[in-house]
Amino acid sequence: MKKNEKELIYDLLKKADAHITGFVSEAFKQDVNFEDDVAIIKATSSVTAVPEPVEGGKEVAGVDTSGLTLTDLYTKIARCTKCPLARTRNNVVPGEGVENPDVLVIGEGPGYDEDMSGRPFVGKAGVLLDKMLAAIGLDRTKNCYIANVVKCRPPQNRDPLPDEQATCNAFLQAQIHILKPKMILCMGRIAGHKMLESQESLNKLRGQFFEYNGIPLMVTYHPSALLRDESLKAPAWQDLKLFRSKLSELKNS
């Protein structure tokens, strides 16, 4: 039996015990570390979480991407049960937009509305994101693709844990490889940290350009942060104008 299968059974037993007794028994309060019964299991149908695309090659995270389509990738994402987020999700949220986009927008993870609909950025933050993109000539139906670091909603909208991000990273890498965006826009600290492998504060990362495998990348405030603090809207707008200028430069060159 695989580790994730044991964890799922343990979780179901724990919930059933609490439902019947009205409290969590002592037996279920201790941490239990499960392992696969077989030491090595060869993955055949799912993308594994590993690093970066092979320069000029056809593999991403050990997966042959020659001929791999977004639809194929969506199927792999929908079947993934490699981290605990799979147990609490209603829907996976692979991403949405056009192929070969000018811009790939990356958020941290789905919220309630996204989890219920299976679409990224459709709640209040999503409405604001669409307005932010429209202000610089971008649209998810015309020239953008929107994705997240993790494809399943973390409970109570908490930050996705490092292990959860690592598990989902291969899916994001494969999306970048297939989409080949001209630029990447990271919305918020989590996306910026993951894409840049940095722990610098958001204020130190935003408003400048980095390169991600040859693709210009900028980090700015997440729309949710702007909804909480309107004073951030002015610096966010400065970031977006700089981003628009760089994109125009790339498209005209």
Phi, psi and omega in degrees: 000143182279160181302313184293331177291319177296318180297320180295316179296317178300318180295318179296317178297320180297315180293320180295319179298316180294324180292320183284316186269339182088001177205168179273121181293156179303327182297335182258003181274341181276149177285136180236129178256117180262156177224157175297142175294326176257130188296320183235122178237123183278123179282135182243335187232002182236151179283134179263152186277102173218182197292235196257162178300147174283125183304119176074004183259191183243010181246141172230122179054038177079007181249131177289114183260006178294118181084354179290127179256168176298324178298317176301316182294319177302321180296318178297318180297317182297331182270352187291132175226031189278348177225165184300339181297336180295334184282336186250356183284155167264318178219148167283154180234084185295314184153175184202141176147201183260156175280152184050055184284158171295320186225134169258119178262129183238122173258189183271316181181165181293150170255197183301308183298322180291319179297324181282328185262337184080012181241145181279144173051065177241355176276203181299319178295326179292321177298317179293320178301315180301322179291321179297316180293318180299327181295339178242024173079024181245152183204134182295342180265354185236314188214016181230160168228137183243128180220179178227161177297315175245149187261358178235149183288126171290139181305139180056023179059027176293166175297138174296136182288156180307319180294323179293318177297317181296320180297322183274350189299324181297326178296316179294320178299318180294321177299315179299318181296319181286316187285323182050060180291154176287325181215161178236134177240113180267126181262102174098173187297313185299312181296318179298315180298317183292315184290328183259355184051050183230154174243016177297154179295155180300322180297332178277335182272326188288162173075015178214167182255141173239170175244132176239103184050044177085359180257126177298134184228137175233146175249135175219183183290143174289141179307327179298324178294323179291328177290329180278328185220100184293341179294344180278349184295323181295309178295328177296321179294323176298319177299314183295321179295319178295320179297315179300319180297318180293320180294319178298320179298317180293318184288334181270347183273000000 
